[in-house]
CSV table of C-alpha atoms in Angstrom, one decimal:
chain,number,residue,atom,x,y,z
L,137,MET,CA,6.4,12.7,-23.3
L,138,ARG,CA,3.7,10.2,-22.5
L,139,PRO,CA,3.4,6.4,-22.3
L,140,PRO,CA,2.9,4.6,-25.7
L,141,LEU,CA,-0.6,5.2,-27.2
L,142,LEU,CA,-3.0,2.3,-27.5
L,143,GLN,CA,-2.9,2.2,-31.2
L,144,SER,CA,-2.6,-1.5,-32.0
L,145,THR,CA,-2.0,-1.8,-35.7
L,146,VAL,CA,0.8,-4.2,-36.5
L,147,THR,CA,2.5,-4.5,-39.9
L,148,PHE,CA,3.8,-7.8,-41.4
L,149,GLY,CA,5.4,-7.7,-44.8
L,150,GLY,CA,3.5,-4.5,-45.8
L,151,LEU,CA,0.1,-5.8,-44.5
L,152,SER,CA,-1.5,-4.0,-41.6
L,153,PHE,CA,-3.4,-5.9,-39.0
L,154,ASP,CA,-5.2,-4.4,-36.0
L,155,PRO,CA,-5.7,-7.1,-33.3
L,156,LEU,CA,-8.3,-5.1,-31.4
L,157,VAL,CA,-10.6,-4.9,-34.4
L,158,TRP,CA,-10.7,-8.7,-34.5
L,159,SER,CA,-10.7,-9.3,-30.7
L,160,GLU,CA,-13.9,-7.4,-30.0
L,161,PRO,CA,-16.3,-9.6,-32.1
L,162,LEU,CA,-14.4,-12.7,-30.8
L,163,MET,CA,-15.0,-11.5,-27.3
L,164,TRP,CA,-18.8,-11.4,-27.9
L,165,LEU,CA,-18.8,-14.8,-29.4
L,166,VAL,CA,-16.8,-16.3,-26.5
L,167,LEU,CA,-19.2,-14.7,-23.9
L,168,SER,CA,-22.2,-15.9,-25.8
L,169,ALA,CA,-20.9,-19.4,-25.9
L,170,PHE,CA,-19.9,-19.6,-22.3
L,171,LEU,CA,-23.0,-18.0,-20.9
L,172,GLY,CA,-25.1,-20.0,-23.3
L,173,SER,CA,-23.6,-23.3,-22.1
L,174,ALA,CA,-24.3,-22.2,-18.5
L,175,VAL,CA,-28.0,-21.9,-19.4
L,176,LEU,CA,-28.1,-25.0,-21.6
L,177,ILE,CA,-26.6,-27.3,-18.9
L,178,ARG,CA,-29.9,-27.0,-17.0
L,179,TYR,CA,-31.8,-28.6,-19.9
L,180,ASP,CA,-29.4,-30.5,-22.1
L,181,GLU,CA,-25.9,-31.4,-21.0
L,182,ALA,CA,-24.8,-32.7,-24.4
L,183,TRP,CA,-25.6,-29.4,-26.1
L,184,ALA,CA,-24.1,-27.5,-23.2
L,185,ARG,CA,-20.9,-29.4,-23.7
L,186,ARG,CA,-20.8,-28.7,-27.5
L,187,VAL,CA,-21.4,-25.0,-27.0
L,188,ALA,CA,-18.8,-24.7,-24.2
L,189,VAL,CA,-16.2,-26.5,-26.2
L,190,SER,CA,-16.8,-24.2,-29.1
L,191,GLY,CA,-16.4,-21.3,-26.8
L,192,TRP,CA,-13.0,-22.6,-25.6
L,193,GLY,CA,-11.9,-22.8,-29.2
L,194,LEU,CA,-13.0,-19.2,-29.9
L,195,PHE,CA,-11.2,-18.2,-26.6
L,196,ALA,CA,-8.0,-19.6,-28.0
L,197,LEU,CA,-8.5,-17.6,-31.2
L,198,PHE,CA,-9.2,-14.5,-29.1
L,199,TRP,CA,-5.9,-14.8,-27.3
L,200,LEU,CA,-4.1,-15.7,-30.5
L,201,VAL,CA,-5.0,-12.4,-32.3
L,202,LEU,CA,-4.1,-10.4,-29.2
L,203,ILE,CA,-0.5,-11.7,-29.0
L,204,PRO,CA,0.9,-9.0,-31.4
L,205,HIS,CA,-0.9,-6.3,-29.4
L,206,PHE,CA,0.7,-7.3,-26.1
L,207,THR,CA,4.1,-8.2,-27.4
L,208,LEU,CA,4.7,-5.6,-30.2
L,209,THR,CA,2.4,-2.7,-29.2
L,210,GLN,CA,2.3,-2.8,-25.4
L,211,LYS,CA,5.7,-4.4,-25.2
L,212,SER,CA,4.6,-6.2,-22.1
L,213,PHE,CA,6.5,-9.4,-21.3
L,214,ILE,CA,4.0,-10.7,-18.7
L,215,GLU,CA,0.9,-10.0,-20.8
L,216,GLY,CA,2.6,-11.3,-24.0
L,217,ILE,CA,3.6,-14.6,-22.3
L,218,GLY,CA,0.2,-14.8,-20.7
L,219,SER,CA,-1.6,-14.4,-24.0
L,220,LEU,CA,0.7,-16.9,-25.7
L,221,ALA,CA,0.2,-19.5,-23.0
L,222,ALA,CA,-3.6,-18.9,-23.1
L,223,VAL,CA,-3.9,-20.3,-26.6
L,224,PRO,CA,-2.9,-23.9,-26.0
L,225,LEU,CA,-4.4,-23.8,-22.5
L,226,SER,CA,-7.8,-22.8,-23.9
L,227,LEU,CA,-7.6,-25.6,-26.5
L,228,TYR,CA,-6.6,-28.1,-23.9
L,229,ALA,CA,-9.6,-27.0,-21.7
L,230,GLY,CA,-12.0,-27.6,-24.6
L,231,TYR,CA,-10.4,-31.0,-25.2
L,232,LEU,CA,-10.7,-32.0,-21.6
L,233,LEU,CA,-14.3,-30.8,-21.3
L,234,TRP,CA,-15.3,-32.7,-24.5
L,235,ASN,CA,-13.7,-35.9,-23.0
L,236,GLY,CA,-15.7,-35.7,-19.8
L,237,ARG,CA,-14.0,-33.3,-17.3
L,238,ASP,CA,-17.2,-31.8,-16.2
L,239,SER,CA,-15.7,-29.7,-13.5
L,240,LEU,CA,-14.6,-27.4,-16.3
L,241,PHE,CA,-18.3,-26.3,-16.7
L,242,ALA,CA,-17.7,-24.2,-13.6
L,243,LEU,CA,-14.6,-22.5,-15.0
L,244,THR,CA,-16.5,-21.9,-18.3
L,245,ARG,CA,-19.4,-20.3,-16.4
L,246,ALA,CA,-16.9,-18.2,-14.3
L,247,ILE,CA,-15.4,-16.7,-17.5
L,248,GLY,CA,-18.8,-15.9,-18.8
L,249,VAL,CA,-19.7,-14.1,-15.5
L,250,MET,CA,-16.4,-12.2,-15.7
L,251,GLY,CA,-17.5,-10.8,-19.0
L,252,ILE,CA,-20.9,-9.7,-17.5
L,253,VAL,CA,-18.9,-7.7,-14.9
L,254,TYR,CA,-16.3,-6.2,-17.2
L,255,VAL,CA,-18.0,-5.6,-20.6
L,256,PRO,CA,-20.3,-2.8,-19.4
L,257,PHE,CA,-17.3,-0.7,-18.4
L,258,LEU,CA,-15.7,-1.5,-21.8
L,259,THR,CA,-18.7,-0.6,-23.9
L,260,ILE,CA,-20.7,2.0,-22.0
L,261,GLY,CA,-18.9,5.4,-22.3
L,262,PRO,CA,-20.4,7.3,-19.4
L,263,LEU,CA,-19.9,4.4,-17.0
L,264,ARG,CA,-16.2,4.0,-18.2
L,265,GLN,CA,-15.6,7.8,-17.8
L,266,TRP,CA,-17.1,7.8,-14.3
L,267,LEU,CA,-14.8,5.0,-13.2
L,268,VAL,CA,-11.7,6.3,-14.9
L,269,GLU,CA,-12.1,9.8,-13.4
L,270,VAL,CA,-12.9,8.5,-9.9
L,271,VAL,CA,-9.7,6.4,-9.9
L,272,THR,CA,-7.8,9.5,-11.3
L,273,ASP,CA,-9.1,11.7,-8.4
L,274,GLN,CA,-8.2,9.1,-5.8
L,275,THR,CA,-4.8,8.5,-7.3
L,276,ALA,CA,-4.2,12.3,-7.3
L,277,PHE,CA,-5.2,12.5,-3.6
L,278,LEU,CA,-2.8,9.7,-2.6
L,279,MET,CA,0.0,11.3,-4.6
L,280,SER,CA,-0.6,14.6,-2.8
L,281,LEU,CA,0.1,12.8,0.5
L,282,THR,CA,3.6,12.0,-0.7
L,283,GLY,CA,4.2,15.6,-1.6
L,284,VAL,CA,3.8,15.1,-5.4
L,285,ASP,CA,1.0,17.2,-6.8
L,286,PRO,CA,0.8,17.2,-10.7
L,287,LEU,CA,-1.9,18.9,-12.6
L,288,VAL,CA,-4.8,16.8,-13.7
L,289,VAL,CA,-5.9,17.8,-17.2
L,290,ASP,CA,-8.1,16.3,-19.9
L,291,GLY,CA,-6.7,14.4,-22.8
L,292,TYR,CA,-6.7,17.2,-25.4
L,293,SER,CA,-4.4,20.1,-24.6
L,294,HIS,CA,-2.7,22.1,-21.8
L,295,ASN,CA,-0.7,25.3,-22.0
L,296,GLY,CA,-1.2,25.4,-25.7
L,297,ILE,CA,0.5,22.0,-26.1
L,298,GLU,CA,-1.7,19.4,-27.9
L,299,ILE,CA,-1.9,16.0,-26.2
L,300,ALA,CA,-5.2,14.9,-27.8
L,301,THR,CA,-5.9,11.4,-28.9
L,302,LYS,CA,-9.2,9.6,-29.0
L,303,GLN,CA,-7.9,7.2,-26.4
L,304,TYR,CA,-7.7,9.9,-23.7
L,305,PRO,CA,-10.9,12.0,-23.8
L,306,TYR,CA,-11.4,12.2,-20.1
L,307,GLU,CA,-10.0,14.4,-17.3
L,308,SER,CA,-7.5,11.6,-16.4
L,309,THR,CA,-4.1,12.8,-17.5
L,310,PHE,CA,-1.4,13.7,-15.0
L,311,TRP,CA,0.8,16.6,-16.2
L,312,PHE,CA,4.3,16.8,-14.8
L,313,ASP,CA,6.5,19.7,-15.8
L,314,HIS,CA,10.0,18.6,-16.8
L,315,GLU,CA,13.0,20.4,-18.0
L,316,GLY,CA,13.1,18.3,-21.2
L,317,GLY,CA,9.4,18.9,-21.9
L,318,PRO,CA,6.1,17.9,-20.1
L,319,ILE,CA,5.6,14.3,-19.1
L,320,THR,CA,2.0,13.0,-19.1
L,321,TYR,CA,0.7,9.9,-17.5
L,322,ASN,CA,-2.9,8.7,-18.3
L,323,ILE,CA,-5.3,6.7,-16.3
L,324,LEU,CA,-7.2,4.3,-18.6
L,325,LEU,CA,-9.7,1.6,-18.0
L,326,ALA,CA,-6.8,-0.9,-17.7
L,327,CYS,CA,-5.5,1.3,-14.7
L,328,THR,CA,-8.7,1.0,-12.7
L,329,GLY,CA,-8.3,-2.6,-11.5
L,330,MET,CA,-11.6,-3.6,-13.1
L,331,GLY,CA,-9.9,-6.4,-15.1
L,332,SER,CA,-8.6,-8.1,-12.0
L,333,ILE,CA,-11.8,-7.4,-10.1
L,334,SER,CA,-13.9,-9.0,-12.9
L,335,ILE,CA,-11.7,-12.1,-12.8
L,336,PHE,CA,-12.3,-12.7,-9.1
L,337,ALA,CA,-15.9,-11.6,-9.2
L,338,GLY,CA,-16.6,-14.1,-12.0
L,339,GLY,CA,-15.0,-16.9,-10.0
L,340,ILE,CA,-16.8,-16.0,-6.8
L,341,LEU,CA,-20.2,-15.6,-8.3
L,342,ALA,CA,-19.9,-18.7,-10.5
L,343,VAL,CA,-19.3,-21.3,-7.9
L,344,SER,CA,-22.0,-23.0,-5.8
L,345,ALA,CA,-21.8,-21.6,-2.3
L,346,PRO,CA,-24.1,-19.8,0.2
L,347,TRP,CA,-24.7,-16.2,-1.0
L,348,ARG,CA,-23.8,-14.8,2.4
L,349,ARG,CA,-20.2,-16.1,2.1
L,350,LYS,CA,-20.0,-15.3,-1.6
L,351,LEU,CA,-20.9,-11.7,-1.0
L,352,ARG,CA,-18.5,-11.4,1.9
L,353,ALA,CA,-15.7,-12.9,-0.2
L,354,LEU,CA,-16.6,-10.5,-3.0
L,355,ALA,CA,-16.6,-7.4,-0.8
L,356,LEU,CA,-13.2,-8.3,0.7
L,357,THR,CA,-11.6,-9.2,-2.6
L,358,VAL,CA,-12.9,-6.2,-4.6
L,359,SER,CA,-11.9,-3.8,-1.8
L,360,LEU,CA,-8.4,-5.2,-1.6
L,361,ILE,CA,-7.8,-5.2,-5.3
L,362,TYR,CA,-9.1,-1.7,-5.7
L,363,VAL,CA,-6.9,-0.2,-2.9
L,364,LEU,CA,-3.8,-2.1,-4.1
L,365,ASN,CA,-4.4,-0.8,-7.7
L,366,LEU,CA,-4.5,2.8,-6.4
L,367,PHE,CA,-1.1,2.4,-4.8
L,368,ARG,CA,0.1,0.8,-8.1
L,369,ASN,CA,-1.1,3.9,-10.0
L,370,VAL,CA,0.7,6.2,-7.5
L,371,PHE,CA,3.9,4.2,-7.8
L,372,ILE,CA,4.0,4.3,-11.6
L,373,ALA,CA,2.9,8.0,-11.9
L,374,VAL,CA,5.6,9.2,-9.4
L,375,MET,CA,8.4,7.0,-10.8
L,376,PHE,CA,7.6,8.1,-14.4
L,377,GLY,CA,6.5,11.7,-13.8
L,378,GLN,CA,9.6,12.5,-11.7
L,379,GLN,CA,12.0,10.3,-13.6
L,380,ARG,CA,13.1,8.4,-10.5
L,381,MET,CA,13.9,5.1,-12.2
L,382,GLN,CA,16.4,6.0,-14.9
L,383,TRP,CA,18.4,2.9,-14.4
L,384,PHE,CA,20.3,0.8,-17.0
L,385,GLU,CA,19.1,3.3,-19.7
L,386,GLY,CA,21.0,1.7,-22.6
L,387,THR,CA,19.8,-1.9,-21.7
L,388,ILE,CA,16.1,-0.9,-21.1
L,389,MET,CA,16.0,1.2,-24.3
L,390,SER,CA,17.4,-1.7,-26.4
L,391,LEU,CA,15.2,-4.3,-24.7
L,392,PHE,CA,12.0,-2.3,-25.4
L,393,GLY,CA,13.0,-0.6,-28.6
L,394,LEU,CA,12.7,2.9,-27.0
L,395,SER,CA,13.9,6.1,-28.7
L,396,ASP,CA,13.4,8.5,-25.7
L,397,PRO,CA,15.4,7.8,-22.6
L,398,ARG,CA,12.8,9.4,-20.4
L,399,MET,CA,10.5,6.4,-21.1
L,400,VAL,CA,12.9,4.1,-19.1
L,401,SER,CA,11.3,5.0,-15.8
L,402,TYR,CA,7.9,4.2,-17.2
L,403,TYR,CA,8.9,0.8,-18.6
L,404,LEU,CA,10.7,-0.2,-15.4
L,405,ALA,CA,8.0,1.0,-13.1
L,406,ASP,CA,5.0,-0.4,-15.1
L,407,ARG,CA,6.0,-3.1,-17.5
L,408,MET,CA,8.4,-4.8,-15.2
L,409,LEU,CA,8.0,-4.0,-11.5
L,410,ALA,CA,4.2,-3.2,-11.3
L,411,GLN,CA,3.1,-6.0,-13.5
L,412,PHE,CA,5.2,-8.5,-11.7
L,413,GLY,CA,4.0,-7.2,-8.4
L,414,SER,CA,0.4,-7.5,-9.6
L,415,VAL,CA,0.9,-11.2,-10.4
L,416,VAL,CA,2.3,-11.8,-6.9
L,417,ALA,CA,-0.6,-9.9,-5.3
L,418,LEU,CA,-3.2,-11.8,-7.2
L,419,VAL,CA,-1.6,-15.1,-6.1
L,420,VAL,CA,-1.7,-14.0,-2.5
L,421,ILE,CA,-5.3,-12.8,-2.8
L,422,THR,CA,-6.2,-16.2,-4.3
L,423,TRP,CA,-4.7,-17.9,-1.3
L,424,PHE,CA,-6.8,-15.9,1.1
L,425,LEU,CA,-9.9,-16.3,-1.1
L,426,VAL,CA,-9.5,-20.1,-0.9
L,427,ARG,CA,-9.6,-19.9,2.9
L,428,GLU,CA,-12.6,-17.6,2.8
L,429,LEU,CA,-14.6,-19.4,0.1
L,430,PRO,CA,-13.4,-23.1,-0.2
L,431,GLU,CA,-15.8,-23.8,-3.0
L,432,ILE,CA,-13.6,-21.8,-5.4
L,433,THR,CA,-10.9,-24.5,-5.2
L,434,VAL,CA,-12.7,-26.4,-8.0
L,435,LEU,CA,-11.7,-23.5,-10.3
L,436,VAL,CA,-8.1,-23.3,-9.0
L,437,GLU,CA,-7.6,-27.0,-9.2
L,438,ASP,CA,-8.7,-27.1,-12.8
L,439,LEU,CA,-6.4,-24.1,-13.6
L,440,LEU,CA,-3.5,-25.9,-12.0
L,441,TYR,CA,-4.3,-29.1,-13.9
L,442,LEU,CA,-4.4,-27.2,-17.2
L,443,ILE,CA,-1.0,-25.7,-16.5
L,444,THR,CA,0.8,-28.7,-14.9
L,445,GLY,CA,-1.1,-31.8,-16.0
L,446,SER,CA,-1.3,-33.0,-12.4
L,447,GLU,CA,-4.3,-33.3,-10.1
L,448,TYR,CA,-4.4,-31.3,-6.9
L,449,ASP,CA,-6.6,-31.6,-3.8
L,450,LEU,CA,-6.5,-28.1,-2.4
L,451,SER,CA,-9.2,-28.7,0.2
L,452,SER,CA,-6.8,-31.2,1.8
L,453,ALA,CA,-3.8,-29.0,1.4
L,454,PHE,CA,-5.5,-26.1,3.1
L,455,ASP,CA,-7.3,-28.3,5.6
L,456,ILE,CA,-10.7,-26.9,4.6
L,457,GLU,CA,-14.1,-28.4,3.9
L,458,ARG,CA,-15.6,-27.6,0.5
L,459,GLU,CA,-19.4,-27.3,0.4
L,460,THR,CA,-20.6,-27.4,-3.1
L,461,ASN,CA,-23.5,-28.7,-5.1
L,462,GLU,CA,-21.3,-28.7,-8.2
L,463,THR,CA,-21.1,-32.1,-9.9
L,464,VAL,CA,-17.3,-32.7,-10.3
L,465,THR,CA,-16.6,-35.3,-12.9
L,466,ARG,CA,-13.0,-35.9,-14.0
L,467,PRO,CA,-11.9,-38.6,-16.3
L,468,SER,CA,-9.8,-41.4,-14.9
L,469,ASP,CA,-6.1,-41.6,-15.8
L,470,ASP,CA,-6.6,-45.3,-16.7
C-alpha cells in the first residue's frame, strides 16, 4: 500500500480532464507576464501595468484549473480551499493594480522571482533527482535516530513486488514491511520544502532592501524551512509506515473516500495534521521575517488587504522602520 499516485485525470460526465496538462502552459504564461512587467516598469509603467494585470488574470485561471486536482485527486482540504480562494484573490489583485494600487507591482515581481527559484527543480530532471534523493537520505537518517529504519528502494520494484510508476523513478521510496502487505512512502519534489522555500525566497529577493540583510534573511528562512520539512517527512513516514494513527477509521475513510483502512494513518498524518502544521509554521516564519527584513511588510500588507479588504500598517504594529525605495501608491478610499 502506498499514498495515492499523482495521476490527476478527472472525469465529468464521461469527459476526462487533466488539470496538470493545462496548468503547465499557464504557469509559463504567468511567469512570463510577471517577469515581463518587472522589466517593463523600468521603461514604460503603463505597459508594465497592462502586462501585470494580464498576468493576474492568467494566475486566476491557473488556480481554477488546479482546483479539481487538489480537491478530487489529492483530497487535500487545505490545498483545495487555498486554490479556490486564489481565483478571486488573483482577479482582485489585477483589478486593484489596474486602478492604481502600485504597491502590487512588488507582489507581482515576487511571484515572478518565486518561479525562477522553483521552476528549475520542476523542469530539470537531474536537479530534481538530486534534491529528492538528498532529502530522502536525510529523512532516513533522522528516522534511524528514532529507531525506525525502513529500506530505501527505487520506485520500480522490491522483493519481486512491482511498485513502478513514472512518478517515482528515483531511489526515494521507504519500504515498510507490514503483516497486511508492504507499505511504501515516497519522497517527491513536493516533499522537499522547495515550494515553501521558493515563496519566501521570491518575497525576500523581490523587495528593495540592502543585499546584506536580504541574504541573511534568506539564509535563515531557507534553513529553517528545510529543517522543519525534514521533521515533517519523518513524522508522516513513521505514522503511516508503522500505522500509528489508525484513529476514527470509519469517519476518515468516509471523509476521504478511502477503500483501504491502512490509508487512514497517511491521511491523518499528512493531509490533516502536517498540512495544518505547515500553515502555522509559515505564519510564524513570516512573523520572524518581518522583524528581520521590515521591507517585506509591503508584500504582507497587500496580501492582508486582498484577504480582508482593510489596510494594515505592520511597520507600526511591529514597531519597526521600513527602509525601501519602492514607490507605494494606493488609491484613496474616497
